[in-house]
Amino acid sequence: MSEISTRDAARDGSPRDAVRDSARDSAMSVAAISSERSESDDNVWTRRLVLFLRVMALLSILKGLYHWAQVTGFVGGEDEAFENQSMAWQAATVYFAVIELVAAVGLWLATPWGAVVWLTTVVSMAVIELMFPGIYGGSLIVVGVEVFMLAAYLALAWMAARERPP
């Protein structure tokens, strides 16, 4: 039998060959579906970390815009105007107006530099509140929120790092 006729016979083969081919095709598609599912289940902590970073990015945008509103005079009255505040308050407000928006961009993109800039803003706010209470009032609630966000980030980053192979 020639090679061409052998292929034709195999193609036009028995119903048993057709059943075997369809079983193989369905097994391959089930394997593909299950591998996609296990792949997505393996990265659950990474997805949670990215979601946390995006929420922190939105919060950073709001905080940055609030500081810019203070600088431009959209928030507060005559007594609370930017030019009537102390030099330390003005410097801190401009610093946070800029760095919060930069951190928001980096956090939204889930880049390493975004997390570093965001960590800088969190630590800076906590230090200003604790060490220089005359600038923003020294609120322990603000410090507590900042510490909680820092702890949540570190826990999520640690869990996400554990699910990736070395």
Coordinates of N, CA and C in Angstrom, one line a residue:
M1 N 0.8 -1.2 0.0 CA 0.0 0.0 0.0 C 0.9 1.2 0.0
S2 N 0.5 2.2 -0.8 CA 1.4 3.4 -0.9 C 1.2 4.3 0.3
E3 N 2.1 5.2 0.5 CA 2.0 6.1 1.6 C 0.7 7.0 1.6
I4 N 0.3 7.4 0.4 CA -0.9 8.3 0.3 C -2.1 7.4 0.6
S5 N -2.2 6.2 0.2 CA -3.4 5.4 0.5 C -3.4 5.1 2.0
T6 N -2.3 4.9 2.6 CA -2.2 4.7 4.1 C -2.8 5.9 4.8
R7 N -2.4 7.1 4.4 CA -2.9 8.3 5.1 C -4.4 8.4 4.9
D8 N -4.9 8.1 3.7 CA -6.3 8.2 3.4 C -7.1 7.2 4.2
A9 N -6.5 6.0 4.4 CA -7.2 5.0 5.2 C -7.3 5.4 6.6
A10 N -6.2 6.0 7.1 CA -6.2 6.5 8.5 C -7.2 7.6 8.7
R11 N -7.3 8.5 7.7 CA -8.2 9.7 7.8 C -9.6 9.2 7.7
D12 N -9.9 8.3 6.8 CA -11.2 7.7 6.7 C -11.4 6.5 7.6
G13 N -10.6 6.4 8.6 CA -10.6 5.2 9.5 C -11.9 4.9 10.1
S14 N -11.8 3.9 10.9 CA -13.0 3.3 11.5 C -13.6 4.3 12.5
P15 N -14.9 4.0 12.9 CA -15.5 4.9 13.9 C -14.8 4.9 15.3
R16 N -14.0 3.8 15.5 CA -13.3 3.7 16.7 C -12.2 4.7 16.7
D17 N -11.5 5.0 15.6 CA -10.5 6.1 15.5 C -11.1 7.4 15.7
A18 N -12.3 7.7 15.2 CA -13.0 8.9 15.4 C -13.3 9.2 16.9
V19 N -13.8 8.1 17.6 CA -14.1 8.2 19.0 C -12.8 8.5 19.8
R20 N -11.7 7.9 19.4 CA -10.4 8.1 20.1 C -9.9 9.5 19.9
D21 N -10.1 10.0 18.6 CA -9.7 11.4 18.3 C -10.5 12.4 19.1
S22 N -11.8 12.2 19.2 CA -12.6 13.2 19.9 C -12.3 13.1 21.4
A23 N -12.1 11.9 21.9 CA -11.7 11.8 23.4 C -10.4 12.5 23.6
R24 N -9.4 12.4 22.7 CA -8.2 13.0 22.9 C -8.3 14.6 22.8
D25 N -9.1 15.0 21.9 CA -9.4 16.5 21.8 C -10.1 17.0 23.0
S26 N -11.1 16.3 23.5 CA -11.7 16.8 24.7 C -10.8 16.8 25.9
A27 N -10.0 15.8 26.0 CA -9.0 15.7 27.1 C -8.0 16.8 27.1
M28 N -7.6 17.2 25.9 CA -6.7 18.3 25.7 C -7.3 19.6 26.1
S29 N -8.6 19.8 25.7 CA -9.3 21.1 26.1 C -9.5 21.1 27.6
V30 N -9.9 20.0 28.2 CA -10.1 20.0 29.7 C -8.7 20.3 30.4
A31 N -7.7 19.8 29.8 CA -6.3 20.1 30.4 C -6.0 21.5 30.3
A32 N -6.3 22.1 29.2 CA -6.0 23.5 29.0 C -6.9 24.4 29.9
I33 N -8.1 24.1 30.1 CA -9.0 24.8 31.0 C -8.5 24.7 32.4
S34 N -8.2 23.5 32.8 CA -7.7 23.3 34.2 C -6.4 23.9 34.5
S35 N -5.5 24.0 33.5 CA -4.2 24.6 33.7 C -4.4 26.1 33.8
E36 N -5.3 26.7 33.1 CA -5.6 28.2 33.2 C -6.2 28.4 34.6
R37 N -7.0 27.6 35.1 CA -7.6 27.8 36.4 C -6.6 27.7 37.5
S38 N -5.7 26.7 37.4 CA -4.7 26.6 38.5 C -3.7 27.7 38.4
E39 N -3.4 28.2 37.2 CA -2.5 29.3 37.1 C -3.1 30.5 37.7
S40 N -4.4 30.8 37.6 CA -4.9 32.0 38.2 C -5.1 31.8 39.7
D41 N -5.3 30.6 40.1 CA -5.4 30.4 41.6 C -4.1 30.5 42.3
D42 N -3.0 30.3 41.5 CA -1.7 30.4 42.1 C -1.3 31.8 42.4
N43 N -1.9 32.8 41.8 CA -1.5 34.2 41.9 C -2.5 35.0 42.7
V44 N -3.2 34.3 43.6 CA -4.3 35.0 44.3 C -3.7 36.2 45.2
W45 N -2.6 36.0 45.9 CA -2.0 37.0 46.7 C -1.4 38.2 45.9
T46 N -0.9 37.8 44.7 CA -0.4 38.9 43.8 C -1.6 39.8 43.4
R47 N -2.7 39.1 43.0 CA -3.9 39.9 42.6 C -4.4 40.8 43.7
R48 N -4.4 40.2 44.9 CA -4.8 41.0 46.1 C -3.9 42.2 46.3
L49 N -2.6 42.0 46.2 CA -1.6 43.1 46.3 C -1.9 44.2 45.3
V50 N -2.1 43.8 44.1 CA -2.3 44.8 43.0 C -3.6 45.5 43.3
L51 N -4.6 44.8 43.8 CA -5.9 45.5 44.1 C -5.7 46.5 45.3
F52 N -4.9 46.1 46.3 CA -4.6 47.0 47.4 C -3.8 48.2 46.8
L53 N -2.8 48.0 45.9 CA -2.1 49.1 45.4 C -2.9 50.1 44.6
R54 N -3.9 49.5 43.9 CA -4.8 50.4 43.1 C -5.7 51.2 44.1
V55 N -6.2 50.6 45.2 CA -7.0 51.4 46.1 C -6.1 52.5 46.8
M56 N -4.9 52.1 47.1 CA -4.0 53.1 47.7 C -3.7 54.2 46.7
A57 N -3.7 53.9 45.4 CA -3.4 54.9 44.3 C -4.6 55.9 44.3
L58 N -5.8 55.4 44.4 CA -7.0 56.3 44.4 C -7.0 57.2 45.7
L59 N -6.6 56.6 46.8 CA -6.5 57.3 48.0 C -5.4 58.4 47.9
S60 N -4.3 58.1 47.3 CA -3.2 59.0 47.1 C -3.6 60.2 46.2
I61 N -4.4 59.8 45.2 CA -4.9 60.9 44.3 C -5.8 61.9 45.1
L62 N -6.6 61.3 45.9 CA -7.5 62.2 46.7 C -6.7 63.1 47.7
K63 N -5.7 62.5 48.3 CA -4.9 63.2 49.3 C -4.1 64.3 48.6
G64 N -3.5 63.9 47.4 CA -2.7 64.9 46.6 C -3.6 66.1 46.1
L65 N -4.8 65.7 45.7 CA -5.7 66.8 45.2 C -6.1 67.7 46.4
Y66 N -6.3 67.1 47.5 CA -6.7 67.9 48.7 C -5.6 68.8 49.1
H67 N -4.3 68.4 49.1 CA -3.2 69.3 49.4 C -3.1 70.4 48.3
W68 N -3.3 70.1 47.0 CA -3.3 71.1 46.0 C -4.5 72.1 46.2
A69 N -5.6 71.6 46.7 CA -6.7 72.5 47.0 C -6.4 73.4 48.1
Q70 N -5.6 72.9 49.1 CA -5.1 73.8 50.2 C -4.2 74.9 49.6
V71 N -3.3 74.5 48.7 CA -2.3 75.4 48.2 C -3.0 76.5 47.3
T72 N -4.0 76.1 46.5 CA -4.6 77.0 45.6 C -5.8 77.8 46.3
G73 N -6.2 77.4 47.5 CA -7.2 78.1 48.2 C -8.6 77.6 48.0
F74 N -8.8 76.5 47.3 CA -10.2 75.9 47.1 C -10.7 75.4 48.4
V75 N -9.9 75.1 49.4 CA -10.3 74.6 50.7 C -10.0 75.6 51.8
G76 N -10.8 75.8 52.7 CA -10.5 76.7 53.8 C -11.0 78.1 53.6
G77 N -11.0 78.8 54.7 CA -11.4 80.2 54.6 C -10.2 81.2 54.6
E78 N -10.5 82.5 54.9 CA -9.5 83.5 54.9 C -8.4 83.2 55.9
D79 N -8.8 82.7 57.1 CA -7.8 82.5 58.2 C -6.9 81.3 57.8
E80 N -7.5 80.3 57.0 CA -6.7 79.1 56.7 C -6.0 79.2 55.4
A81 N -5.9 80.4 54.8 CA -5.3 80.5 53.5 C -3.8 80.1 53.5
F82 N -3.4 79.6 52.4 CA -2.0 79.1 52.3 C -1.0 80.1 52.7
E83 N -1.1 81.4 52.3 CA -0.1 82.4 52.6 C -0.1 82.8 54.1
N84 N -1.2 82.5 54.8 CA -1.3 82.8 56.3 C -0.7 81.7 57.2
Q85 N -0.3 80.6 56.6 CA 0.2 79.5 57.4 C 1.7 79.6 57.6
S86 N 2.2 78.9 58.5 CA 3.7 78.9 58.8 C 4.5 78.3 57.6
M87 N 5.7 78.7 57.6 CA 6.6 78.2 56.5 C 6.7 76.6 56.5
A88 N 6.7 76.1 57.7 CA 6.8 74.6 57.8 C 5.5 73.9 57.3
W89 N 4.4 74.5 57.6 CA 3.1 74.0 57.1 C 3.1 74.1 55.6
Q90 N 3.5 75.2 55.0 CA 3.5 75.4 53.6 C 4.4 74.4 52.9
A91 N 5.6 74.2 53.4 CA 6.6 73.3 52.8 C 6.0 71.9 52.9
A92 N 5.5 71.5 54.0 CA 4.9 70.1 54.1 C 3.7 69.9 53.2
T93 N 2.9 70.9 53.0 CA 1.7 70.8 52.2 C 2.1 70.7 50.7
V94 N 3.1 71.5 50.3 CA 3.6 71.4 48.9 C 4.3 70.1 48.6
Y95 N 5.0 69.6 49.6 CA 5.7 68.3 49.5 C 4.7 67.2 49.3
F96 N 3.6 67.2 50.1 CA 2.6 66.1 50.0 C 1.8 66.3 48.8
A97 N 1.5 67.5 48.3 CA 0.8 67.8 47.1 C 1.4 67.1 45.9
V98 N 2.8 67.2 45.9 CA 3.5 66.6 44.7 C 3.7 65.1 44.9
I99 N 4.2 64.7 46.0 CA 4.6 63.3 46.2 C 3.4 62.4 46.2
E100 N 2.3 62.8 46.7 CA 1.1 61.9 46.7 C 0.7 61.6 45.3
L101 N 0.7 62.6 44.4 CA 0.3 62.3 43.0 C 1.3 61.5 42.3
V102 N 2.6 61.7 42.5 CA 3.6 60.8 41.9 C 3.5 59.4 42.4
A103 N 3.2 59.2 43.7 CA 3.0 57.9 44.3 C 1.8 57.2 43.7
A104 N 0.7 58.0 43.4 CA -0.5 57.5 42.8 C -0.3 56.9 41.5
V105 N 0.5 57.5 40.7 CA 0.8 57.0 39.3 C 1.6 55.7 39.4
G106 N 2.6 55.7 40.3 CA 3.4 54.4 40.4 C 2.6 53.3 41.0
L107 N 1.7 53.6 42.0 CA 0.9 52.6 42.6 C -0.1 52.0 41.6
W108 N -0.7 52.9 40.8 CA -1.7 52.4 39.8 C -1.0 51.4 38.8
L109 N 0.2 51.8 38.4 CA 1.0 50.9 37.5 C 1.6 49.7 38.2
A110 N 1.5 49.6 39.5 CA 2.0 48.5 40.3 C 3.5 48.4 40.0
T111 N 4.2 49.5 40.0 CA 5.7 49.4 39.8 C 6.4 49.5 41.1
P112 N 7.6 48.9 41.2 CA 8.4 49.0 42.4 C 8.6 50.4 42.9
W113 N 9.0 51.3 42.0 CA 9.2 52.7 42.4 C 8.0 53.3 43.0
G114 N 6.8 52.9 42.5 CA 5.6 53.5 43.0 C 5.4 53.1 44.5
A115 N 5.7 51.9 44.8 CA 5.6 51.4 46.2 C 6.6 52.1 47.1
V116 N 7.8 52.4 46.6 CA 8.8 53.1 47.3 C 8.4 54.5 47.6
V117 N 7.8 55.2 46.6 CA 7.4 56.6 46.8 C 6.2 56.6 47.7
W118 N 5.3 55.6 47.6 CA 4.2 55.6 48.5 C 4.6 55.3 50.0
L119 N 5.5 54.4 50.1 CA 6.1 54.1 51.5 C 6.7 55.4 52.0
T120 N 7.4 56.2 51.2 CA 8.0 57.4 51.6 C 6.9 58.4 52.1
T121 N 5.8 58.5 51.4 CA 4.7 59.4 51.9 C 4.1 58.9 53.2
V122 N 3.9 57.6 53.3 CA 3.3 57.1 54.5 C 4.3 57.4 55.7
V123 N 5.5 57.1 55.6 CA 6.5 57.3 56.7 C 6.6 58.8 57.0
S124 N 6.7 59.6 55.9 CA 6.8 61.0 56.1 C 5.6 61.6 56.9
M125 N 4.4 61.2 56.5 CA 3.2 61.7 57.2 C 3.3 61.3 58.7
A126 N 3.6 60.0 59.0 CA 3.7 59.6 60.3 C 4.8 60.3 61.1
V127 N 5.9 60.6 60.5 CA 7.0 61.3 61.2 C 6.5 62.8 61.5
I128 N 5.9 63.4 60.5 CA 5.5 64.8 60.7 C 4.4 64.9 61.8
E129 N 3.5 63.9 61.8 CA 2.5 63.9 62.8 C 3.1 63.7 64.2
L130 N 4.0 62.8 64.3 CA 4.6 62.4 65.6 C 5.7 63.4 66.1
M131 N 6.6 63.7 65.2 CA 7.8 64.5 65.6 C 7.6 66.0 65.5
F132 N 6.7 66.5 64.7 CA 6.4 67.9 64.5 C 4.9 68.2 64.6
P133 N 4.4 68.0 65.8 CA 2.9 68.2 65.9 C 2.4 69.6 65.6
G134 N 3.3 70.6 65.6 CA 2.9 71.9 65.3 C 2.5 72.2 63.9
I135 N 2.9 71.3 63.0 CA 2.6 71.5 61.5 C 1.2 71.1 61.2
Y136 N 0.8 69.8 61.5 CA -0.5 69.4 61.1 C -1.4 69.0 62.4
G137 N -0.8 69.2 63.6 CA -1.6 68.9 64.7 C -1.3 67.7 65.5
G138 N -0.5 66.8 65.0 CA 0.0 65.6 65.8 C -1.1 64.6 66.0
S139 N -1.9 64.3 65.1 CA -3.1 63.4 65.2 C -2.6 61.9 65.3
L140 N -2.9 61.3 66.4 CA -2.5 59.8 66.5 C -3.4 59.0 65.7
I141 N -4.6 59.4 65.3 CA -5.5 58.7 64.4 C -4.8 58.6 63.0
V142 N -4.2 59.7 62.6 CA -3.6 59.7 61.3 C -2.4 58.7 61.3
V143 N -1.6 58.7 62.4 CA -0.5 57.8 62.5 C -1.0 56.4 62.5
G144 N -2.0 56.1 63.2 CA -2.6 54.7 63.3 C -3.0 54.2 61.9
V145 N -3.7 55.1 61.2 CA -4.1 54.7 59.8 C -2.9 54.4 58.9
E146 N -1.9 55.3 59.0 CA -0.7 55.1 58.2 C 0.0 53.8 58.6
V147 N 0.1 53.5 59.9 CA 0.8 52.3 60.3 C 0.0 51.1 59.8
F148 N -1.4 51.2 59.9 CA -2.2 50.1 59.4 C -2.0 49.8 57.9
M149 N -2.0 50.9 57.1 CA -1.8 50.7 55.7 C -0.4 50.1 55.4
L150 N 0.6 50.6 56.1 CA 1.9 50.0 56.0 C 2.0 48.6 56.3
A151 N 1.4 48.2 57.4 CA 1.3 46.8 57.8 C 0.6 45.9 56.8
A152 N -0.5 46.4 56.3 CA -1.3 45.7 55.2 C -0.5 45.5 54.0
Y153 N 0.2 46.5 53.6 CA 1.1 46.4 52.4 C 2.2 45.4 52.6
L154 N 2.8 45.4 53.7 CA 3.9 44.5 54.0 C 3.4 43.0 54.1
A155 N 2.3 42.8 54.7 CA 1.7 41.5 54.7 C 1.3 41.0 53.4
L156 N 0.7 41.8 52.5 CA 0.3 41.4 51.2 C 1.5 41.1 50.3
A157 N 2.5 42.0 50.4 CA 3.7 41.8 49.6 C 4.5 40.5 50.1
W158 N 4.5 40.2 51.3 CA 5.1 39.0 51.8 C 4.4 37.8 51.3
M159 N 3.1 37.8 51.4 CA 2.3 36.6 50.9 C 2.4 36.5 49.4
A160 N 2.5 37.6 48.6 CA 2.6 37.5 47.2 C 4.0 37.0 46.8
A161 N 5.0 37.3 47.6 CA 6.4 36.9 47.3 C 6.5 35.4 47.6
R162 N 5.7 34.9 48.6 CA 5.8 33.5 48.9 C 5.2 32.6 47.9
E163 N 4.2 33.1 47.1 CA 3.6 32.2 46.1 C 4.4 32.2 44.8
R164 N 5.4 33.0 44.6 CA 6.3 32.9 43.5 C 7.4 32.0 43.7
P165 N 7.8 31.2 42.8 CA 9.0 30.3 43.0 C 10.3 31.1 43.0
P166 N 11.3 30.6 43.8 CA 12.5 31.4 43.9 C 13.3 31.4 42.6

